PDB file of C-alpha atoms in Angstrom:
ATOM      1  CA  UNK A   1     -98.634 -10.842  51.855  1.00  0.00           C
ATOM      2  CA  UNK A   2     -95.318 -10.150  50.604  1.00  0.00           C
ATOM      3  CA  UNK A   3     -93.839 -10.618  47.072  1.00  0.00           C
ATOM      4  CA  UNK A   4     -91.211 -13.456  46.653  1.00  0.00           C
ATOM      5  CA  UNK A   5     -88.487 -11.531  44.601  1.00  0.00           C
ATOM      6  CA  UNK A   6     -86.058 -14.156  44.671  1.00  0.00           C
ATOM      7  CA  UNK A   7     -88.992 -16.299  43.228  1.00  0.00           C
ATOM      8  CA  UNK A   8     -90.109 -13.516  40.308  1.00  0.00           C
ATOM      9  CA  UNK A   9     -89.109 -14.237  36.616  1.00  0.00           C
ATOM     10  CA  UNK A  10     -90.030 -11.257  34.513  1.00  0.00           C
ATOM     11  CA  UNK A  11     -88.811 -12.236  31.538  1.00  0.00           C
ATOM     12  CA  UNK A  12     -88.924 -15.347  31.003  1.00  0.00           C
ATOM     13  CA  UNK A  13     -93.016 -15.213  31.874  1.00  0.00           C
ATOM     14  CA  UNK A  14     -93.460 -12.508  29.941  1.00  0.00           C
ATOM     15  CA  UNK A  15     -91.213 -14.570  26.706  1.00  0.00           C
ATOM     16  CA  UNK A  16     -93.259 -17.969  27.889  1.00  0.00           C
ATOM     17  CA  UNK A  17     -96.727 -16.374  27.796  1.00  0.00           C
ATOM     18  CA  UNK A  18     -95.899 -14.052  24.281  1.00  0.00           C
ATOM     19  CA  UNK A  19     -95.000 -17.763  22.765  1.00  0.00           C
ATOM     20  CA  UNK A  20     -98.079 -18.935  24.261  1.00  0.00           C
ATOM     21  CA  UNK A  21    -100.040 -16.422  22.482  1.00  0.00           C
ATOM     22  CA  UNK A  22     -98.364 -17.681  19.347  1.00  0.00           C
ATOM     23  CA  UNK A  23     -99.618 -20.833  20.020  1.00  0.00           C
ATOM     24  CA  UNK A  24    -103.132 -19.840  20.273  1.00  0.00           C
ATOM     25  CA  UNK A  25    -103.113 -17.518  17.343  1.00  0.00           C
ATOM     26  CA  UNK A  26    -102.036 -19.937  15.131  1.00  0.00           C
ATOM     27  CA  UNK A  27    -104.693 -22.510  16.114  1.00  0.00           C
ATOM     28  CA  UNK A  28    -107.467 -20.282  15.813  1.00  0.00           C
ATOM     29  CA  UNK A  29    -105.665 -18.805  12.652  1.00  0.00           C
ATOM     30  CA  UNK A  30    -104.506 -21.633  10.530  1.00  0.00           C
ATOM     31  CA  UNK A  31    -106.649 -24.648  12.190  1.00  0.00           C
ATOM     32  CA  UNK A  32    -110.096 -22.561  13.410  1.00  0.00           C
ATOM     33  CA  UNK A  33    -109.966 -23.731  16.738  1.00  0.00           C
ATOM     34  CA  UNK A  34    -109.542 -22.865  20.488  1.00  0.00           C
ATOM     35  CA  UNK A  35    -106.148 -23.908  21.810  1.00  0.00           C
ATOM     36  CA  UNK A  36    -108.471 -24.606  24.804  1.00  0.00           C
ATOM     37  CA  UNK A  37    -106.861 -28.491  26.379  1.00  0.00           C
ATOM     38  CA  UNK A  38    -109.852 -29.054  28.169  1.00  0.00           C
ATOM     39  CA  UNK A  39    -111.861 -29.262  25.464  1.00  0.00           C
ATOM     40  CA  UNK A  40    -109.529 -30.377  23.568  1.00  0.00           C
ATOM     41  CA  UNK A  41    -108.822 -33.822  25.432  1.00  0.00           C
ATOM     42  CA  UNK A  42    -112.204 -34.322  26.544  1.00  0.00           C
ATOM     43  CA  UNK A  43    -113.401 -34.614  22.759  1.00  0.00           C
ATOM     44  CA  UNK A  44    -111.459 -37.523  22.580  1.00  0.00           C
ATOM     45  CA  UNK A  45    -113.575 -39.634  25.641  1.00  0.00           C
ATOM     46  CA  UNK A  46    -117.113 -39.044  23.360  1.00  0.00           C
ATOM     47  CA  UNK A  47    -115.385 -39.177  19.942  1.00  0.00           C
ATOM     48  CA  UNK A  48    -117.385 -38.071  16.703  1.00  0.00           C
ATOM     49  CA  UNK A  49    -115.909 -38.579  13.233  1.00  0.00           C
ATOM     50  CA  UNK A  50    -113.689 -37.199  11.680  1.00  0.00           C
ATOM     51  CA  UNK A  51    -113.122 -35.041  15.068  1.00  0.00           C
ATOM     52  CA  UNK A  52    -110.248 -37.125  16.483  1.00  0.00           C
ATOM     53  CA  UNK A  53    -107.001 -36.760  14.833  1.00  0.00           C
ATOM     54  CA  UNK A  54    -106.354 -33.349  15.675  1.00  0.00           C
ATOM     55  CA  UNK A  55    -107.005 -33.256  18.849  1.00  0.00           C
ATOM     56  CA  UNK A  56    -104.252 -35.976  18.914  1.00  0.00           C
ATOM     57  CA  UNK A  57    -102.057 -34.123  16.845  1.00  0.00           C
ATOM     58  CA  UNK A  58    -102.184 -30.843  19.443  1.00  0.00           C
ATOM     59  CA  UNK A  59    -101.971 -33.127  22.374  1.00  0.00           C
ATOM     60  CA  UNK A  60     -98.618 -35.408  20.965  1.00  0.00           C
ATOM     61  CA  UNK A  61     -97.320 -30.994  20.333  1.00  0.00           C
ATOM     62  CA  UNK A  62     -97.506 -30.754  23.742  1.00  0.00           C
ATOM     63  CA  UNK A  63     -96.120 -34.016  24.750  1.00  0.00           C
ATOM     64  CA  UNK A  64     -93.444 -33.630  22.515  1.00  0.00           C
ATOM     65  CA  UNK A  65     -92.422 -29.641  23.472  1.00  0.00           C
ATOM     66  CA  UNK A  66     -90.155 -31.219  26.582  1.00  0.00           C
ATOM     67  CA  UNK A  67     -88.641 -33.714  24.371  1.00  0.00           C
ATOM     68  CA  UNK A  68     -87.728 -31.298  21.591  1.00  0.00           C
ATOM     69  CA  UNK A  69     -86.470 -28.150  23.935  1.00  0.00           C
ATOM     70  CA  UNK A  70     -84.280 -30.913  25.615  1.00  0.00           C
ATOM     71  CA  UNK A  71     -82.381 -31.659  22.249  1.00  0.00           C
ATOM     72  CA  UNK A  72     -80.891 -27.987  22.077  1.00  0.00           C
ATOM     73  CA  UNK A  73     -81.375 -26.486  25.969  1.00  0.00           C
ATOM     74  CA  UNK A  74     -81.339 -28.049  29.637  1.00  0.00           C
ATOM     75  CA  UNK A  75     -85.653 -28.121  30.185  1.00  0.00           C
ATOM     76  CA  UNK A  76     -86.351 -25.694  33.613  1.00  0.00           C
ATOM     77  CA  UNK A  77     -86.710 -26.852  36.903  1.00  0.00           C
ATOM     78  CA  UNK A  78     -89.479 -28.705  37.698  1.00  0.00           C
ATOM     79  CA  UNK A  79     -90.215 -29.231  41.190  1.00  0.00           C
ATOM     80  CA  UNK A  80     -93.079 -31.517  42.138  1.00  0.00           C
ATOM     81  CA  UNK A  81     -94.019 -30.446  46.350  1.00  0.00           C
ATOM     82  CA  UNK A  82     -97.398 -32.938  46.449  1.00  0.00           C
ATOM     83  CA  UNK A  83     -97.286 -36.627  47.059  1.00  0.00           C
ATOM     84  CA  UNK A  84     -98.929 -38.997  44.501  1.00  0.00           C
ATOM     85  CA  UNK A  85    -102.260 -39.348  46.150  1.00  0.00           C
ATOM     86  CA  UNK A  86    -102.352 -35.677  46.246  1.00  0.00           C
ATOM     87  CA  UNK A  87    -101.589 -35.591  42.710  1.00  0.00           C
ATOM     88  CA  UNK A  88    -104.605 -38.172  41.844  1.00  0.00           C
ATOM     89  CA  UNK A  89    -106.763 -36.424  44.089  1.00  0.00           C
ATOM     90  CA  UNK A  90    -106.208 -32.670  42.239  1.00  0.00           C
ATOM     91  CA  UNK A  91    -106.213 -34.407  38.560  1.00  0.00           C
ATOM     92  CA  UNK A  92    -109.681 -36.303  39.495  1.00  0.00           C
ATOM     93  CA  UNK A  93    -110.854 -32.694  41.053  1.00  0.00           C
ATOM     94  CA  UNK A  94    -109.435 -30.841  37.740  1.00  0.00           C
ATOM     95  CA  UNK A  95    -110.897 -33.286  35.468  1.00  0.00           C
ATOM     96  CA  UNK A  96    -114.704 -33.216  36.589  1.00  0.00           C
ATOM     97  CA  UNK A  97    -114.137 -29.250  36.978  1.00  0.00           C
ATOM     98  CA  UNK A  98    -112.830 -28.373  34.122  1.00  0.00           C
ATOM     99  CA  UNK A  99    -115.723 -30.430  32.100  1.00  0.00           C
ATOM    100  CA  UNK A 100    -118.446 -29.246  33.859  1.00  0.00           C
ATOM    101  CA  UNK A 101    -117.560 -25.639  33.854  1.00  0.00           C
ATOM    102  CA  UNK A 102    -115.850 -25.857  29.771  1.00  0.00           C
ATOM    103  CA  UNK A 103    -112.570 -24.917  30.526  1.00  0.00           C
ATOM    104  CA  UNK A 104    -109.287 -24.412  32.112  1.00  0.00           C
ATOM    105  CA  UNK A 105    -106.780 -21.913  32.694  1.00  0.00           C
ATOM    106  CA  UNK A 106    -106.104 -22.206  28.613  1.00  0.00           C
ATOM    107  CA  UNK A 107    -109.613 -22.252  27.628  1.00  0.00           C
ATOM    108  CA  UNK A 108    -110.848 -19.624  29.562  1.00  0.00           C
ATOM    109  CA  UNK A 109    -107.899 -17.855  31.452  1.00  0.00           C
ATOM    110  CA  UNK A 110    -106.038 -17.095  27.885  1.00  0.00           C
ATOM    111  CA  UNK A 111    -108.456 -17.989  25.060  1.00  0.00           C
ATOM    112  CA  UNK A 112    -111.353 -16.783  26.637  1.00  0.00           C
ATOM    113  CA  UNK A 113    -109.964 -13.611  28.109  1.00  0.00           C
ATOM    114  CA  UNK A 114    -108.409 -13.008  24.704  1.00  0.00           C
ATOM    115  CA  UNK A 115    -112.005 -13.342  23.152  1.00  0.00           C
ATOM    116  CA  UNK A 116    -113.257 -10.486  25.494  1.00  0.00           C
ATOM    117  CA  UNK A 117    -116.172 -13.529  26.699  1.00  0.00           C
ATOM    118  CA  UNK A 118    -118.138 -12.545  29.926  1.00  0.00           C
ATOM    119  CA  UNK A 119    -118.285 -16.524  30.759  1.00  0.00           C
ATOM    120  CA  UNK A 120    -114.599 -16.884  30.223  1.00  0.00           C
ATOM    121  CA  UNK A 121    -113.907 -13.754  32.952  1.00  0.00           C
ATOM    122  CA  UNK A 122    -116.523 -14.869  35.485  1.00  0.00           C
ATOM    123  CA  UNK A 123    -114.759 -18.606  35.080  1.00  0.00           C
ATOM    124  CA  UNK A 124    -111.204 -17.745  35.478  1.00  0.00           C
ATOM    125  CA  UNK A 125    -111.747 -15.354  38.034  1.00  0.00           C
ATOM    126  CA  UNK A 126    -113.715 -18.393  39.925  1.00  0.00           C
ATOM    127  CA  UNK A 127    -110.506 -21.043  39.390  1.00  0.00           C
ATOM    128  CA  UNK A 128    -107.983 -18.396  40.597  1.00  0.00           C
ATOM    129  CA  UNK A 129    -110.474 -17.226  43.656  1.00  0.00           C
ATOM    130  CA  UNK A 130    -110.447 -21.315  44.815  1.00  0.00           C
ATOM    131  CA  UNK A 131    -107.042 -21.462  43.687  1.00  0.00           C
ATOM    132  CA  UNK A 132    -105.492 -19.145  46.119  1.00  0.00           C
ATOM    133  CA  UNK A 133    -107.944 -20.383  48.668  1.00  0.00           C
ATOM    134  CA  UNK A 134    -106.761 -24.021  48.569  1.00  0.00           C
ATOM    135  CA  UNK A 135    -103.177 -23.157  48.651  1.00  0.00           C
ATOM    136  CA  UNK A 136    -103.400 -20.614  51.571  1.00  0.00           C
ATOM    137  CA  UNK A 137    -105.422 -23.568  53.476  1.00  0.00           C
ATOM    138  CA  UNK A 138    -103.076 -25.948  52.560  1.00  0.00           C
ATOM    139  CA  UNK A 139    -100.636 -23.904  53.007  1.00  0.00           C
ATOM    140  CA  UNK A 140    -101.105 -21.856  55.953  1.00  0.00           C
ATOM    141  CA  UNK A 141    -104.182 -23.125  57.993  1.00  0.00           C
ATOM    142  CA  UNK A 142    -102.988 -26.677  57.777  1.00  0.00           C
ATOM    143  CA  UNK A 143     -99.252 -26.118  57.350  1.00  0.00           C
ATOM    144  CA  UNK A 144     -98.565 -28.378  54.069  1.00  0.00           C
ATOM    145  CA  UNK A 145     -95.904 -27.520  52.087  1.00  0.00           C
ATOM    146  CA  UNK A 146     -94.373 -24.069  50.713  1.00  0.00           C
TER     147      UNK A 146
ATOM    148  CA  UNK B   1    -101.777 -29.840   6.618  1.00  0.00           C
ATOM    149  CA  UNK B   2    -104.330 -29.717   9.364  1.00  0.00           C
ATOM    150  CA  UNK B   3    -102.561 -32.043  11.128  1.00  0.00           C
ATOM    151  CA  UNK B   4     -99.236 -30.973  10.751  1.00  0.00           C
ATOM    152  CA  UNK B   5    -100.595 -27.402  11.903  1.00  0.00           C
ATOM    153  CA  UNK B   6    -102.454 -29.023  15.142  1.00  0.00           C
ATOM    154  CA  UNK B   7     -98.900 -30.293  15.899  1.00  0.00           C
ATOM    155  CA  UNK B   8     -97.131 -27.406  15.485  1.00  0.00           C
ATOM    156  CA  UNK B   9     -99.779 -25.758  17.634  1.00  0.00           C
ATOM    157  CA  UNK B  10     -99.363 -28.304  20.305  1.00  0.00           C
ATOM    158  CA  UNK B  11     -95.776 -27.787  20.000  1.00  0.00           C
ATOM    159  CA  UNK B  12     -95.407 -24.064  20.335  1.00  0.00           C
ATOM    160  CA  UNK B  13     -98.087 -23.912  22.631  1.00  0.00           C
ATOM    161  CA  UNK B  14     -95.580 -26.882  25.196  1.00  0.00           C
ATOM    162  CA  UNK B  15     -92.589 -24.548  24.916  1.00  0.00           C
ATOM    163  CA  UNK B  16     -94.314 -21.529  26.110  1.00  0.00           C
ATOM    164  CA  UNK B  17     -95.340 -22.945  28.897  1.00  0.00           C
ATOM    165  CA  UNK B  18     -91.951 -24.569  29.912  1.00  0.00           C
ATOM    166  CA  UNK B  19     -90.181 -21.259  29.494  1.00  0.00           C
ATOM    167  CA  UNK B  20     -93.626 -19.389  31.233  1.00  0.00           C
ATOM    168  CA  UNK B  21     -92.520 -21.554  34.148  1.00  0.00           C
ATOM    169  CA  UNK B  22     -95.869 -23.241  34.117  1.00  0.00           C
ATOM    170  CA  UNK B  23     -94.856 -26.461  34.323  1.00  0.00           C
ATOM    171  CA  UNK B  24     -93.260 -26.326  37.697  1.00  0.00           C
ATOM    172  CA  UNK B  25     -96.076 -26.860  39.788  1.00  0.00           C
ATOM    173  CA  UNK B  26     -93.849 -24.850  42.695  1.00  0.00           C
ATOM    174  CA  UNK B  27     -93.823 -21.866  40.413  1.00  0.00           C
ATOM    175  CA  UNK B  28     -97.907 -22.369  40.009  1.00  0.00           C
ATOM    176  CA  UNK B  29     -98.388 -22.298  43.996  1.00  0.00           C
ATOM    177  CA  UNK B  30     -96.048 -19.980  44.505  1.00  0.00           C
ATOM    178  CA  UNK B  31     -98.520 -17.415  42.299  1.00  0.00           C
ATOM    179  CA  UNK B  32    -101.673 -18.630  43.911  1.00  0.00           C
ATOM    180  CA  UNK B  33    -100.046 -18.259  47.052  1.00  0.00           C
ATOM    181  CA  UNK B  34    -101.267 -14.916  47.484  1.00  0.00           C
ATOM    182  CA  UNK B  35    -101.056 -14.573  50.991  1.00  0.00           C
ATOM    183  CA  UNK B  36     -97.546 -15.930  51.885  1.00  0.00           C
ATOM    184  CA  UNK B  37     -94.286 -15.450  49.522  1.00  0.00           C
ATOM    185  CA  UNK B  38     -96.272 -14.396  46.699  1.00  0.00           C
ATOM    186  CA  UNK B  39     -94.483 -14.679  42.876  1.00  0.00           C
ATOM    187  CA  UNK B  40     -96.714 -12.527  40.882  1.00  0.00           C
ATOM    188  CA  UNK B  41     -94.963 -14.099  37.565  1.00  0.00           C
ATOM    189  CA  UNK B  42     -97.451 -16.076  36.143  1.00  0.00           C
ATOM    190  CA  UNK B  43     -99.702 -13.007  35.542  1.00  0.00           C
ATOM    191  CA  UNK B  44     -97.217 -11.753  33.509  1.00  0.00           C
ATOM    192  CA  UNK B  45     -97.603 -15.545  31.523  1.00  0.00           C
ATOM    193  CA  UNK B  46    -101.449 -14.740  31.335  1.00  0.00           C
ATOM    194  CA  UNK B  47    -100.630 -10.842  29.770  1.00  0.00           C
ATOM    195  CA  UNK B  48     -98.007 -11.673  27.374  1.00  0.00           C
ATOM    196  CA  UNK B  49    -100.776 -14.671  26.336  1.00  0.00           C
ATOM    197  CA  UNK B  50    -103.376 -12.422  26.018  1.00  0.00           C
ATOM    198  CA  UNK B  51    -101.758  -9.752  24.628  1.00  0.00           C
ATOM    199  CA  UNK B  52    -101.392 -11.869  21.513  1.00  0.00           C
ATOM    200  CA  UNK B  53    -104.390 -13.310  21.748  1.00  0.00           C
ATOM    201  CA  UNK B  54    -106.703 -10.428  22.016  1.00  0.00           C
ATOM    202  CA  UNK B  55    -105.054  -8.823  18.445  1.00  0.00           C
ATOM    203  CA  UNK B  56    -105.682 -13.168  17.047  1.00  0.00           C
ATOM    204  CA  UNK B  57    -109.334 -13.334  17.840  1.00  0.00           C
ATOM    205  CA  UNK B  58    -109.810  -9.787  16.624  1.00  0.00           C
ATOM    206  CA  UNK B  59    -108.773 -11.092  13.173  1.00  0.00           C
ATOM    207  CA  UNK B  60    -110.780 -14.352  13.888  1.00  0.00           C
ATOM    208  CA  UNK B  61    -113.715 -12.641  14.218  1.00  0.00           C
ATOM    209  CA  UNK B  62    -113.514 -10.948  11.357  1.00  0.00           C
ATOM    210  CA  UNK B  63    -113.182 -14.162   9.005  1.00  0.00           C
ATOM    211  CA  UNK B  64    -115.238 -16.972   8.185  1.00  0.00           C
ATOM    212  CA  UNK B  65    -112.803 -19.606   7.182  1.00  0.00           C
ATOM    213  CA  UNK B  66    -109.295 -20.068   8.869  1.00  0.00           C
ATOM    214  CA  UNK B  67    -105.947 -19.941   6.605  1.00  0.00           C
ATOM    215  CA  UNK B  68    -106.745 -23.431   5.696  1.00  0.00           C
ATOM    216  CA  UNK B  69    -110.236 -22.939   4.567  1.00  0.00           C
ATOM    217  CA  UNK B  70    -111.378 -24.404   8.095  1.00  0.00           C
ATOM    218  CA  UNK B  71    -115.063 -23.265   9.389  1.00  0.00           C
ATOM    219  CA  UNK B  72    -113.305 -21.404  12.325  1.00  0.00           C
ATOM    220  CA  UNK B  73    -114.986 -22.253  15.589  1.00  0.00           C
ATOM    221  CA  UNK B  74    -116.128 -19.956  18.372  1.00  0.00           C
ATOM    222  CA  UNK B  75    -117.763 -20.794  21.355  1.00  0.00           C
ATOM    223  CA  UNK B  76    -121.377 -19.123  21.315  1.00  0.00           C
ATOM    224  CA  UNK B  77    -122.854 -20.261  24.607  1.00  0.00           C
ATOM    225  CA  UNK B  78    -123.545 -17.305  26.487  1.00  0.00           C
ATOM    226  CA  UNK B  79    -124.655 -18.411  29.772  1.00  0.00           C
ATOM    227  CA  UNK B  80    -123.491 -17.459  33.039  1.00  0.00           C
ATOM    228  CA  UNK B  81    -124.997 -20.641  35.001  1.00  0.00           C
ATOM    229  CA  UNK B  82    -124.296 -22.573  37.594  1.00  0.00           C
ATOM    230  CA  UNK B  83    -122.397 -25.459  35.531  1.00  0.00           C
ATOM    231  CA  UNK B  84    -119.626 -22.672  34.550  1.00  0.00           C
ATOM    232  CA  UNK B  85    -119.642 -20.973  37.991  1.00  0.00           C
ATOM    233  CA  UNK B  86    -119.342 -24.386  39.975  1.00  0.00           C
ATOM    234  CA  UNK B  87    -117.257 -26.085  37.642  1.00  0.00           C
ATOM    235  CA  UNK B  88    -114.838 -23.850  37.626  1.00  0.00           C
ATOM    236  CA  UNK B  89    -114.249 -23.267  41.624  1.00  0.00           C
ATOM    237  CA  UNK B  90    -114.047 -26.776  41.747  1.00  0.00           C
ATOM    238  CA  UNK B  91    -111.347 -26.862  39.300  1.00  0.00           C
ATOM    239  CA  UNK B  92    -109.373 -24.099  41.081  1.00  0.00           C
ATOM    240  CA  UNK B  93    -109.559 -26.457  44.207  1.00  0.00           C
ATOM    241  CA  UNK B  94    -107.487 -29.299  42.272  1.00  0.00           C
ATOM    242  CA  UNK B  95    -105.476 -26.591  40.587  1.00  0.00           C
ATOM    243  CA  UNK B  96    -104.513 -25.489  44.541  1.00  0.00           C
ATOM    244  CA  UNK B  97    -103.635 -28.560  45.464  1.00  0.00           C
ATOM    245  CA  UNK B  98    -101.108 -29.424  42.920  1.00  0.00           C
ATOM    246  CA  UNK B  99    -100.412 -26.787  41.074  1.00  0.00           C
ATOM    247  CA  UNK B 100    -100.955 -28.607  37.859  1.00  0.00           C
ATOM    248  CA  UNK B 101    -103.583 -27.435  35.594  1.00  0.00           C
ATOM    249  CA  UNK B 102    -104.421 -30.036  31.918  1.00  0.00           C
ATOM    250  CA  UNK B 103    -101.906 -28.245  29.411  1.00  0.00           C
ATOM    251  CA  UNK B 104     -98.783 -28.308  31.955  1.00  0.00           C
ATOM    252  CA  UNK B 105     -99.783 -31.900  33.246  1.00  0.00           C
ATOM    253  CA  UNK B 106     -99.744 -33.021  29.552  1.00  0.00           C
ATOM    254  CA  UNK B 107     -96.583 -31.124  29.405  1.00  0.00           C
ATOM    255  CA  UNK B 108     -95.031 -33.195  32.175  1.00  0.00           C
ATOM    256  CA  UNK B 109     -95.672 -36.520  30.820  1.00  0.00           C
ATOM    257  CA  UNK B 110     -93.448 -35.191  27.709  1.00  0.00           C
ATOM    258  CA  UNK B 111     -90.617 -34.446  30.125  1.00  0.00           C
ATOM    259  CA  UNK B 112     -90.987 -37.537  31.849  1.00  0.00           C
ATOM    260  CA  UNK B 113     -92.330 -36.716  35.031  1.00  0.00           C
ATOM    261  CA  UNK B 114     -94.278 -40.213  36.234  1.00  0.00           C
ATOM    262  CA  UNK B 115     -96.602 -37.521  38.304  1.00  0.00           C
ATOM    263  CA  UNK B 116     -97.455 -35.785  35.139  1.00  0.00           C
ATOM    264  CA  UNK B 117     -98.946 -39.847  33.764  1.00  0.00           C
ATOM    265  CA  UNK B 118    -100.841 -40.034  37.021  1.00  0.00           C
ATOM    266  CA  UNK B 119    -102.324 -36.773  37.052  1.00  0.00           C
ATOM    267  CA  UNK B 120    -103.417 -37.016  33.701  1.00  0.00           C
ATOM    268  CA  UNK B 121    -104.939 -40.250  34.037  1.00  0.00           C
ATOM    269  CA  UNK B 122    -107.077 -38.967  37.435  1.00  0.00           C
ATOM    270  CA  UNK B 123    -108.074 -36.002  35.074  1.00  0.00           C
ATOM    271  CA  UNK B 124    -109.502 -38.470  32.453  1.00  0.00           C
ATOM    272  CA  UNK B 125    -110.860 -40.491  35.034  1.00  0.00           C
ATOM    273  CA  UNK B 126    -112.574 -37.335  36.167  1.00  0.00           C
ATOM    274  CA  UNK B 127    -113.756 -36.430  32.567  1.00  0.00           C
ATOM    275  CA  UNK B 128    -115.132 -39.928  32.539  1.00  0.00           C
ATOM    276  CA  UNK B 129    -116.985 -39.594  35.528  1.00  0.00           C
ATOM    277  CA  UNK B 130    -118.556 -36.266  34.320  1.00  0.00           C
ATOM    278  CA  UNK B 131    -119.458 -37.809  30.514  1.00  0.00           C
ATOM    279  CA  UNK B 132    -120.901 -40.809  32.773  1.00  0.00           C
ATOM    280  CA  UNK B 133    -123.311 -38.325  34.933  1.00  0.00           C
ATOM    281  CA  UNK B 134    -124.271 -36.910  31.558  1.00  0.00           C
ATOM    282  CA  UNK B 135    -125.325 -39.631  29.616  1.00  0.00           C
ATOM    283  CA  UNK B 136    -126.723 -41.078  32.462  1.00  0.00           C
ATOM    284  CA  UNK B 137    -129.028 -37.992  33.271  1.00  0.00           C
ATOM    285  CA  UNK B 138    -130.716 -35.791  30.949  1.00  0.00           C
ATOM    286  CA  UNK B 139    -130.719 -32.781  32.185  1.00  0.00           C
ATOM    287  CA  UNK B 140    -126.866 -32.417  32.774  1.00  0.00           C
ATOM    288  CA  UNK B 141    -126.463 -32.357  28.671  1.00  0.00           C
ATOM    289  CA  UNK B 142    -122.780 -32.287  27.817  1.00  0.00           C
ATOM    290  CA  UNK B 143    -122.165 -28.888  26.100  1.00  0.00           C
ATOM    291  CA  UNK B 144    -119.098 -27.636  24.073  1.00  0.00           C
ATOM    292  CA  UNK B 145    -115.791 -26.360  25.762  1.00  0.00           C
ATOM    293  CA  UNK B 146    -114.612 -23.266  25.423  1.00  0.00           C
TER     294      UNK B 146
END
């Protein structure tokens, strides 16, 4: 192992990740709810009354944040290394994850963590233990990308 | 109001993580790629997000209706089973192999990345599967997200 410092953005992480704290305070805050997109979009495939519209409200947010940022700064790289069968493959894999263990790196790895919950810890440190495994497989074992 | 709030949520919540660096998926393997050219910035996304968070859901916790007069809504399962254990390695597999994780794929449809569309449509597709299992079988009872 050997940190990328050509690769390392201090600041702007540290600015991206206050602003996503923002985010999250004000949800729980203003609306009383987890900024948490796993459960968030999933309420939408079993809908309940009255239950819809804001999850469609924080999801068009998100959508729109590219959009908006574009209209007064050039967005940040974005560089895309898997192929699109790879990319259906890891959203499938996400998807029935993130359901069945309620939550994803926003639901757990910030909210969670933020609430102090046992569940959320034990979670994200499972996603970020599989995480790093699949890369350095990918990565290293079977010499894909990076 | 509520809606306008979930928005702005969604919003503020999209432009954190494009400044974070979250929604370059070669940024997101570059931090889970622990054992290679490791870029330890995304943990500095998670402590700036949960630095903010922790002081939000210590006021949360402390009311009983959000700024709106909202019920505000905290998870309250407990349980350290098997659904959150498994569910969540399993996620961390997909989240190796692309890099994407829901709020950044969401994020890339916005800036008009066509992998962002197909990745989120494999992630409701995995959902689906997942809500199909548990209407389909009684035991697996789908349970809030956190």
């Amino acid at each position: 192992m050997h940190i990328a410092w050509d690769q390392f953005t201090p600041y702007s992480a540290l600015t991206g990740g206050l602003i996503i704290g923002l985010a999250v305070a004000l949800f729980i805050l203003v609306n009383g709810r987890i900024a948490g997109i796993t459960g968030i979009v999933s309420g939408l495939l079993r809908p309940k009354p009255k239950d819809t519209a804001w999850r469609v409200a924080f999801i068009l947010g998100l959508v729109a944040a590219p959009v908006l940022y574009q209209l007064v700064a050039t967005l940040p790289p974005i560089e895309i290394d898997a192929n699109l069968p790879m990319i259906v493959l890891a959203g499938f894999i996400v998807g029935i994850g993130t359901r069945y263990g309620s939550g994803c790196t926003s639901g757990h790895g910030v909210c969670g963590l933020s609430r102090l919950s046992p569940r959320s810890l034990v979670a994200t440190i499972a996603f970020m233990f599989t995480g790093v495994l699949t890369v350095y497989v990918l990565r290293h074992l079977i010499g894909l990308g990076g | 109001m509520n809606l306008v709030f979930a928005f702005i949520a969604g919003l503020v919540f999209g432009i954190g993580i494009l400044i974070a660096g979250m929604a370059n998926p070669a940024k997101v393997l570059g931090f889970l790629d622990v054992f290679g050219a490791w870029d330890p910035s995304l943990g500095l996304v998670m402590a700036g997000a949960i630095a903010v968070g922790v002081m939000a859901f210590a006021l949360a916790k402390r009311r009983s209706t959000s700024l709106l007069g909202q019920p505000i809504n905290l998870p309250t399962n407990r349980q350290l089973d098997r659904r959150l254990i498994g569910g969540s390695l399993l996620f961390g597999v997909g989240w190796g192999i692309a890099g994407i994780c829901p709020a950044p794929g969401v994020v890339l449809m916005g800036a008009g990345q066509f992998e962002g569309v197909f990745f989120v449509l494999a992630m409701l597709a995995g959902m689906g599967v997942y809500e199909w299992v548990a209407t389909t079988s009684t035991p697996l009872q789908a349970k809030p997200t956190a």
